[in-house]
XYZ file of C-alpha atoms in Angstrom:
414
model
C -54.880 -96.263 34.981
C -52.970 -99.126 34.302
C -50.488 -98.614 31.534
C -50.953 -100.109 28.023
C -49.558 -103.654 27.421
C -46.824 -102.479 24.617
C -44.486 -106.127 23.276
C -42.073 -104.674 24.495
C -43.951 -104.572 28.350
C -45.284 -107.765 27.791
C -41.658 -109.896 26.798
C -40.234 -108.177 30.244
C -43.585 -109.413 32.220
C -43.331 -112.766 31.024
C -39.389 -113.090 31.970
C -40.165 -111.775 35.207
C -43.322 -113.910 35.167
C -41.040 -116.838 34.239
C -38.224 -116.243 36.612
C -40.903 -116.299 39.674
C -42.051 -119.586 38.649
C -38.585 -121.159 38.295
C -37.412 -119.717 41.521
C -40.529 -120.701 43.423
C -41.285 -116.824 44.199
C -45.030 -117.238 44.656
C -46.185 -113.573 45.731
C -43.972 -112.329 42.694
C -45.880 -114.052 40.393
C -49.156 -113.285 42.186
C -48.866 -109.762 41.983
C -47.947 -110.153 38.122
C -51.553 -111.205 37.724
C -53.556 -108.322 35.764
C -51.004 -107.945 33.746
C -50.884 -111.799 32.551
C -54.569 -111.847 32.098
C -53.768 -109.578 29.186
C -51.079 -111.732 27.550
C -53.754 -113.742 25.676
C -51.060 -116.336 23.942
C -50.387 -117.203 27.482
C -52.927 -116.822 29.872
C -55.198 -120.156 28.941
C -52.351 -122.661 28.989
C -49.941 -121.284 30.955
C -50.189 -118.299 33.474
C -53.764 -119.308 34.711
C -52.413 -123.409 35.732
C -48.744 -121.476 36.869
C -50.991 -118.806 39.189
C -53.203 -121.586 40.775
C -50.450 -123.643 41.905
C -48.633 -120.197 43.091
C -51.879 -119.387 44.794
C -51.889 -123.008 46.623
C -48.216 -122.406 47.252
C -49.328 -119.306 49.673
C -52.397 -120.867 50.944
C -54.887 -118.424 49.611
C -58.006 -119.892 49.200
C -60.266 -120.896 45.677
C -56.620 -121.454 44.465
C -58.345 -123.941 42.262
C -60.765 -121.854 40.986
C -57.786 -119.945 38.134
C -57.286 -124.071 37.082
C -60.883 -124.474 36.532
C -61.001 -121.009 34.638
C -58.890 -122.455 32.618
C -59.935 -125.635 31.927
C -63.615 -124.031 31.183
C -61.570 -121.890 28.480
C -60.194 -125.375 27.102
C -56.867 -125.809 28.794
C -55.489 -129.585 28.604
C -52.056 -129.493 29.078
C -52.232 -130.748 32.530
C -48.881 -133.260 32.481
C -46.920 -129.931 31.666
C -47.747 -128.689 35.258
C -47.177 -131.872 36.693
C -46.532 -132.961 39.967
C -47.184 -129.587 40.895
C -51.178 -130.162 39.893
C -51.557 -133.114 42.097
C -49.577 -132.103 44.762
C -51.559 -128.824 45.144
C -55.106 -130.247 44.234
C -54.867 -134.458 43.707
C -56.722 -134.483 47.084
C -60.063 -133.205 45.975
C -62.826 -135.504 45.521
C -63.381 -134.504 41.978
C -59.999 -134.320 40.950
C -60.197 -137.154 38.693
C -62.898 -135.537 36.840
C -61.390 -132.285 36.371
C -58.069 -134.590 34.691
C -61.026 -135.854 32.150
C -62.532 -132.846 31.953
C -58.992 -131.049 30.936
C -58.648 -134.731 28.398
C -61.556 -133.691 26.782
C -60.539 -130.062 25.702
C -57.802 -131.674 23.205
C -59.049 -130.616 19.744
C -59.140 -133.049 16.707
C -55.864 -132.142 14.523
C -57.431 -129.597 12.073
C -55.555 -131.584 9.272
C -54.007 -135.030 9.049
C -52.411 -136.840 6.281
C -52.972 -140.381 6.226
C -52.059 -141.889 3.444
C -49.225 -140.831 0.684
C -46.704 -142.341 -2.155
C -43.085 -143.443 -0.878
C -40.658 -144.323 -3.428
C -38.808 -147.492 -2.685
C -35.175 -147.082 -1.418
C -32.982 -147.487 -4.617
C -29.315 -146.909 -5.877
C -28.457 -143.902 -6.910
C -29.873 -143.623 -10.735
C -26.874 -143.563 -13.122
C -28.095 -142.615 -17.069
C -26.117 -142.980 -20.008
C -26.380 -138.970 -21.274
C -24.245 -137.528 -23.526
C -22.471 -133.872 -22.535
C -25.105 -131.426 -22.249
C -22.899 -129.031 -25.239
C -23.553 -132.049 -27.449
C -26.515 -132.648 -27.170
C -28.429 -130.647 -29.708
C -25.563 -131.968 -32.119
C -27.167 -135.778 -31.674
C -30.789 -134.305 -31.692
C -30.410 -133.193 -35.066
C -29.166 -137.081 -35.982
C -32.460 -138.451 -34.481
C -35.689 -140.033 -35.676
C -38.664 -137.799 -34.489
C -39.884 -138.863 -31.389
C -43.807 -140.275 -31.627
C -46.531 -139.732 -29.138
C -45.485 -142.368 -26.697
C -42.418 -143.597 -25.061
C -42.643 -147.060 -26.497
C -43.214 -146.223 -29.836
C -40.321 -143.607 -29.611
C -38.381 -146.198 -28.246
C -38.991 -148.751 -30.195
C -38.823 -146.647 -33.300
C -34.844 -145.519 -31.999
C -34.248 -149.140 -31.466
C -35.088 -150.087 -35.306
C -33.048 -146.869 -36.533
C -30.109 -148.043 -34.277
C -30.127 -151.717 -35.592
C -29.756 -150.435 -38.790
C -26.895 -147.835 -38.974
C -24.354 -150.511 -39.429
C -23.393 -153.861 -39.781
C -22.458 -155.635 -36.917
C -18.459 -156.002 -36.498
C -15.636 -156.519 -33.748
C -13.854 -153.227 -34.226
C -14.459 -150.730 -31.207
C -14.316 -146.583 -30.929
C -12.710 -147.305 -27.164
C -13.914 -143.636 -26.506
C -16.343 -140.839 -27.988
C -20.006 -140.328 -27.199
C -22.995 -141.002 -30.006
C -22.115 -138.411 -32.414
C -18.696 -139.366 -32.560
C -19.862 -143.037 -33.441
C -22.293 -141.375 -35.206
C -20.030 -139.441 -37.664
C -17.237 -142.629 -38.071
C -20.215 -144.653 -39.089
C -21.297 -141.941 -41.468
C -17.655 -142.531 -43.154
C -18.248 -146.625 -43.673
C -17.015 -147.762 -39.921
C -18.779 -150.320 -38.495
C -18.543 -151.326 -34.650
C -19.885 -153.971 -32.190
C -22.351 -154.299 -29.678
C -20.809 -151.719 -27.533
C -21.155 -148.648 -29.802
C -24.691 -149.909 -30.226
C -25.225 -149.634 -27.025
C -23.931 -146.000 -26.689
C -25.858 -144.930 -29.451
C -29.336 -146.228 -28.275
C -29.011 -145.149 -24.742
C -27.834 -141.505 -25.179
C -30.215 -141.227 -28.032
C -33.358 -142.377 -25.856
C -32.040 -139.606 -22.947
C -31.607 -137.182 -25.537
C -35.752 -137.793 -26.343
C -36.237 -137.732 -22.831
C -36.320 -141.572 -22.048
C -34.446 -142.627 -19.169
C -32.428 -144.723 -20.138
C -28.381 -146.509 -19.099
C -26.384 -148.971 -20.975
C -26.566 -152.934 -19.357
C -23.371 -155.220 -19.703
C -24.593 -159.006 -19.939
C -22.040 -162.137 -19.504
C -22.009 -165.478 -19.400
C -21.816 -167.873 -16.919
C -17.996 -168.365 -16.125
C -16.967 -165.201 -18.031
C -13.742 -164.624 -16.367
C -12.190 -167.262 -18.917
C -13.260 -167.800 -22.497
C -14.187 -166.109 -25.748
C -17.475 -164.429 -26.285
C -18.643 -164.012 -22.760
C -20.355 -160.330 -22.889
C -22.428 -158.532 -24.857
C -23.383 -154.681 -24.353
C -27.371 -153.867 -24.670
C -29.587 -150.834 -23.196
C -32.366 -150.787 -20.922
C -35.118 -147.780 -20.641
C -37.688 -146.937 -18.239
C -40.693 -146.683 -20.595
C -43.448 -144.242 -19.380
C -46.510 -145.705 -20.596
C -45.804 -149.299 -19.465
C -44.524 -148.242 -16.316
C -41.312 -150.056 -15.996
C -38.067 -151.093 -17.400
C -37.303 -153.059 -20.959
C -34.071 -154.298 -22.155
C -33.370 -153.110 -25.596
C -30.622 -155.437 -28.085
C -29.206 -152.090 -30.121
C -27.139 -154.742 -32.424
C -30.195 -157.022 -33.234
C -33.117 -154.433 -33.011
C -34.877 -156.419 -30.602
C -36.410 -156.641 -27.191
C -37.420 -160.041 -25.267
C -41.457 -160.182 -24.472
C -43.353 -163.168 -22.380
C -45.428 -165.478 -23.493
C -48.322 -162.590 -23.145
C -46.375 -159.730 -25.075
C -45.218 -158.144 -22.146
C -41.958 -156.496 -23.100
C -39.380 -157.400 -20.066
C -36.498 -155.891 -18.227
C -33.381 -157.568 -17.247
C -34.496 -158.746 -13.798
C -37.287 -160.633 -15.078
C -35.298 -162.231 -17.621
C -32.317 -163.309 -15.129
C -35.419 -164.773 -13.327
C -36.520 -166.706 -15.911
C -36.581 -170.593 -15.968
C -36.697 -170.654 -20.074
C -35.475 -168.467 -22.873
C -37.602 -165.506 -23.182
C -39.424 -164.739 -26.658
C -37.234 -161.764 -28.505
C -39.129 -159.646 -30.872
C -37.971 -157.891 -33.142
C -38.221 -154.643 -35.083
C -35.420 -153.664 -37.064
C -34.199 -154.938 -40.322
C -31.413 -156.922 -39.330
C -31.255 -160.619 -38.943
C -33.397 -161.946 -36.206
C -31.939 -163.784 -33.371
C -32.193 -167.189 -34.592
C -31.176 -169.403 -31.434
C -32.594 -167.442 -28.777
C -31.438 -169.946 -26.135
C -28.267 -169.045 -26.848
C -28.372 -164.754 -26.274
C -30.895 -166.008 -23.022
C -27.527 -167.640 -21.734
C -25.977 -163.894 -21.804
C -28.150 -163.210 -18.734
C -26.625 -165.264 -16.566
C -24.555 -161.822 -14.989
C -25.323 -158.584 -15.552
C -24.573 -154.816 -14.576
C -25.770 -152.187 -15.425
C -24.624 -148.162 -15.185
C -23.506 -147.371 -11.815
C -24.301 -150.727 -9.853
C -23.811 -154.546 -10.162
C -25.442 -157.506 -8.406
C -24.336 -161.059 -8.085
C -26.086 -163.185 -5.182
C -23.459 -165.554 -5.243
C -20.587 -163.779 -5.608
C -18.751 -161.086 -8.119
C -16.381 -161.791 -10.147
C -14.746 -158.801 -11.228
C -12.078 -160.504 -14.084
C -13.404 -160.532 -17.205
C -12.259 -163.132 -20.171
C -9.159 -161.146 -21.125
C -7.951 -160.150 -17.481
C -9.966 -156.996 -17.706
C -10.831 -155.838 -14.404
C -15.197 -155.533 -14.000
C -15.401 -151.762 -12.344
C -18.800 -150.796 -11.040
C -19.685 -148.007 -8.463
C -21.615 -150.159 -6.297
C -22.083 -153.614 -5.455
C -25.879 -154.664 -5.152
C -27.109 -157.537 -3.462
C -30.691 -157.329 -4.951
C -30.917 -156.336 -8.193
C -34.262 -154.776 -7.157
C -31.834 -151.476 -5.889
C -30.900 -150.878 -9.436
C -34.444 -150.592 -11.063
C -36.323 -147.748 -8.889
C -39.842 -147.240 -10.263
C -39.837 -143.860 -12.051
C -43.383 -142.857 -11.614
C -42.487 -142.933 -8.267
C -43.323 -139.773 -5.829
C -41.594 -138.172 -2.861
C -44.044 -135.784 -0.823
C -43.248 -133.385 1.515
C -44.914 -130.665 3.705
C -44.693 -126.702 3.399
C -46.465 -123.765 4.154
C -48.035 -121.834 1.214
C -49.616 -118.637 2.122
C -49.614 -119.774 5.919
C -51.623 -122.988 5.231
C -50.081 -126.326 5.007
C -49.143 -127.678 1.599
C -48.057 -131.293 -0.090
C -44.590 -130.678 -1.996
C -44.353 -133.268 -4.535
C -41.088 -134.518 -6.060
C -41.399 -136.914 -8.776
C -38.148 -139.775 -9.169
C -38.723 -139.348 -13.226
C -35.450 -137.733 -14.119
C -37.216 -136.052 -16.956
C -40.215 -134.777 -14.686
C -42.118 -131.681 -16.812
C -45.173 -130.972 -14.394
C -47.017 -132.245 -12.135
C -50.774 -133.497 -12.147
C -53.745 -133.172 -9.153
C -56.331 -135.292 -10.108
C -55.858 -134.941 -14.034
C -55.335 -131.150 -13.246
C -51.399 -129.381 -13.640
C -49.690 -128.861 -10.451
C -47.960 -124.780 -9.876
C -44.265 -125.288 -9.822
C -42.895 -124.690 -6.292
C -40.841 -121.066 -5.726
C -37.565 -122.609 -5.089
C -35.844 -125.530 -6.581
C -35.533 -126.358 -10.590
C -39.046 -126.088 -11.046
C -39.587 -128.660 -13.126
C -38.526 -131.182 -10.263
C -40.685 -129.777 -7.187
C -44.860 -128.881 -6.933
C -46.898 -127.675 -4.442
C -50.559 -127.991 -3.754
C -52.623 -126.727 -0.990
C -54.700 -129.034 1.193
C -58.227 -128.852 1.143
C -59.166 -127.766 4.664
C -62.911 -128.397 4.375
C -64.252 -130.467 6.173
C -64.459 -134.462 5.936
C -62.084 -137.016 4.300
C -60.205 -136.224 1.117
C -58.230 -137.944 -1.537
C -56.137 -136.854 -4.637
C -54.659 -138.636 -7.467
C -50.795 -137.203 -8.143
C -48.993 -138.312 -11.262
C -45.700 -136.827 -12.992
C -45.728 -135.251 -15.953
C -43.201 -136.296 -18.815
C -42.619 -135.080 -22.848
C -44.634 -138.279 -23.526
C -47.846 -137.561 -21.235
C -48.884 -138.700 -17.661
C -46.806 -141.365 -15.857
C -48.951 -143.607 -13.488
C -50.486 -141.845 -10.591
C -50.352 -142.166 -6.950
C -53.157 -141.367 -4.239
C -52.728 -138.861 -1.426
C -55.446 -139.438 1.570
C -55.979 -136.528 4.278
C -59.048 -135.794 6.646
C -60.156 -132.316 7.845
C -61.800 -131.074 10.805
């Protein structure tokens, strides 16, 4: 009685198994056969092709017949065995058949994804946040936000306008609350510190959101040449709008459409600006339009024909990277990255939103369980429906201010 195929049996059969074949020591690996017919993992796709060209090797006869065992059991692997195969068996009349009939044992792929969201290569996102410790500090200065990121925005944007009166004098350091606190004692500051203010107030509400340094055409000589705004990505109209902290305003098309600094600098005619604080509204707007002539914003800088990096009084124009299109600097933050795991053995979609300020994740409407590892409010997982058929899903990040803009996920079954 033949003893009992322990792991530990079977991993020195197949070495032995193994070493036959790659030393061309045919009867070895003959002799090894009732023991391989046991190793199930094996037998189909690789001992039964392996024994039939060792059994041609030695001229015993129906060497084909362990191929065609295996073929009838759904073997197809044939080019791994190759040219052994068609050395030992190309010259049978129905060999051609058997390579189709070997062809037609591959299975369909019991999943396949194909379709999913990509995010468009970007810079590196750079936000104007204050210090985490100081945080709370400027909460407690803040307008409540409102149900939506525009309104929230566009209510800071009226409380910034209005803190001070517009004047030259600058802080040359500090965050929001120290601007914050000098303005509570009767200083007043220029665009700059407007600038701070509205930008680190709109992260501290959970708007993404970076300061934006505008200049005029030759700016490296002159008076006047810059002025300091903030741009934020606004959730529910899924993209980026330029917002004038000093005049309480932000520029719109000739539908309403509020628009970010790209569109502007695209612009063949001075955009509308709308405002809604209480200071004085822009009154040549023709004149602020000329401001977008160059721009940069936190972290990057374009110029298609060339950067200047002097400004008016000598000072030199730092920026972390040099853009060519200004397209790198704006990625789309309803953007998704997926991914593939394995959840409970079965495959999986990870899904990583770009929205800096990502809460959840949403399947179809439906929250999304936070992934094991990983900040968890920056990775989700979701099983693949195995049934069946085609299958689609709508996937959407999840923000303070509700669902960003989804993105469809395709995948068929077998």
């Amino acid at each position: 009685m033949a003893a009992p195929l322990t792991s530990s049996r079977l991993a020195r059969v197949r070495t032995v198994a193994q070493d036959a074949m790659r030393g061309a020591r045919w009867w070895t690996l003959l002799d090894l056969e009732p023991t391989l017919r046991a190793d199930a993992e094996f037998w189909r796709d690789l001992w039964a092709p392996s024994l039939a060209i060792a059994a041609h090797k030695v001229g015993l006869k129906g060497a084909r017949a362990k191929l065609d065992e295996a073929i009838d059991a759904g073997f197809h692997q044939t080019d791994l065995f190759e040219p052994e195969l068609s050395a030992a068996f190309g010259a049978d009349p129905d060999w051609a058949a058997v390579l189709e009939r070997a062809k037609a044992n591959v299975p369909a792929p019991p999943l396949r994804i194909t379709a999913w969201p990509q995010p468009a290569p970007a810079a590196p996102l750079w936000l104007d946040r204050i210090q985490a410790h100081r945080e709370a500090q400027l909460l407690t200065r803040l307008p409540r936000p409102a149900a939506g990121a525009w309104r929230t925005a566009r209510d800071l944007l009226g409380w910034t306008s209005a803190l001070w009166r517009h004047a030259n004098a600058r802080i040359n350091a500090g965050d929001a609350v120290d601007v914050l606190e000098q303005v509570a004692n009767g200083a007043r500051y220029s665009c700059v510190e407007y600038s701070i203010v509205l930008a680190q107030a709109l992260n501290a509400l959970r708007i993404p959101a970076r300061r934006v340094w505008l200049r005029r055409g030759d700016y490296h000589d002159g008076v006047g040449q810059g002025h300091a705004v903030a741009e934020a990505w606004i959730d529910d109209l899924d993209r980026w709008v330029l917002l004038d902290g000093q005049h309480g305003a932000y520029w719109a098309d000739e539908d309403g459409r509020p628009l970010g600094l790209p569109e502007l600098q695209a612009r063949d005619r001075p955009a509308r600006p709308v405002h809604v604080g209480s200071r004085q509204a822009i009154q040549d707007p023709a004149l602020w339009s000329a401001y977008f002539a160059h721009a940069s914003v936190s972290g990057a800088a374009w110029a298609p024909g060339g950067y200047v990096p002097v400004f008016q009084d000598g000072q030199v124009l730092e920026t972390d990277r040099l853009l060519r299109d200004p397209a790198a600097a704006y990625p789309r933050l309803s953007d998704l990255a997926v991914g593939v795991v394995a959840q409970d053995g079965a495959p999986a979609v990870l899904i990583r939103p770009e929205h800096p300020y990502a809460t959840g994740g949403a399947w179809n409407g439906e929250p999304i369980a936070a992934a094991q590892k990983g900040p968890p409010e920056r990775r989700f997982t979701r099983a693949l429906d195995r049934d069946p058929g085609e299958h689609k899903a709508d996937l959407a990040a999840l923000t303070p201010y509700g669902a960003l803009a989804s993105r469809e996920l395709r995948w068929t079954a077998a």
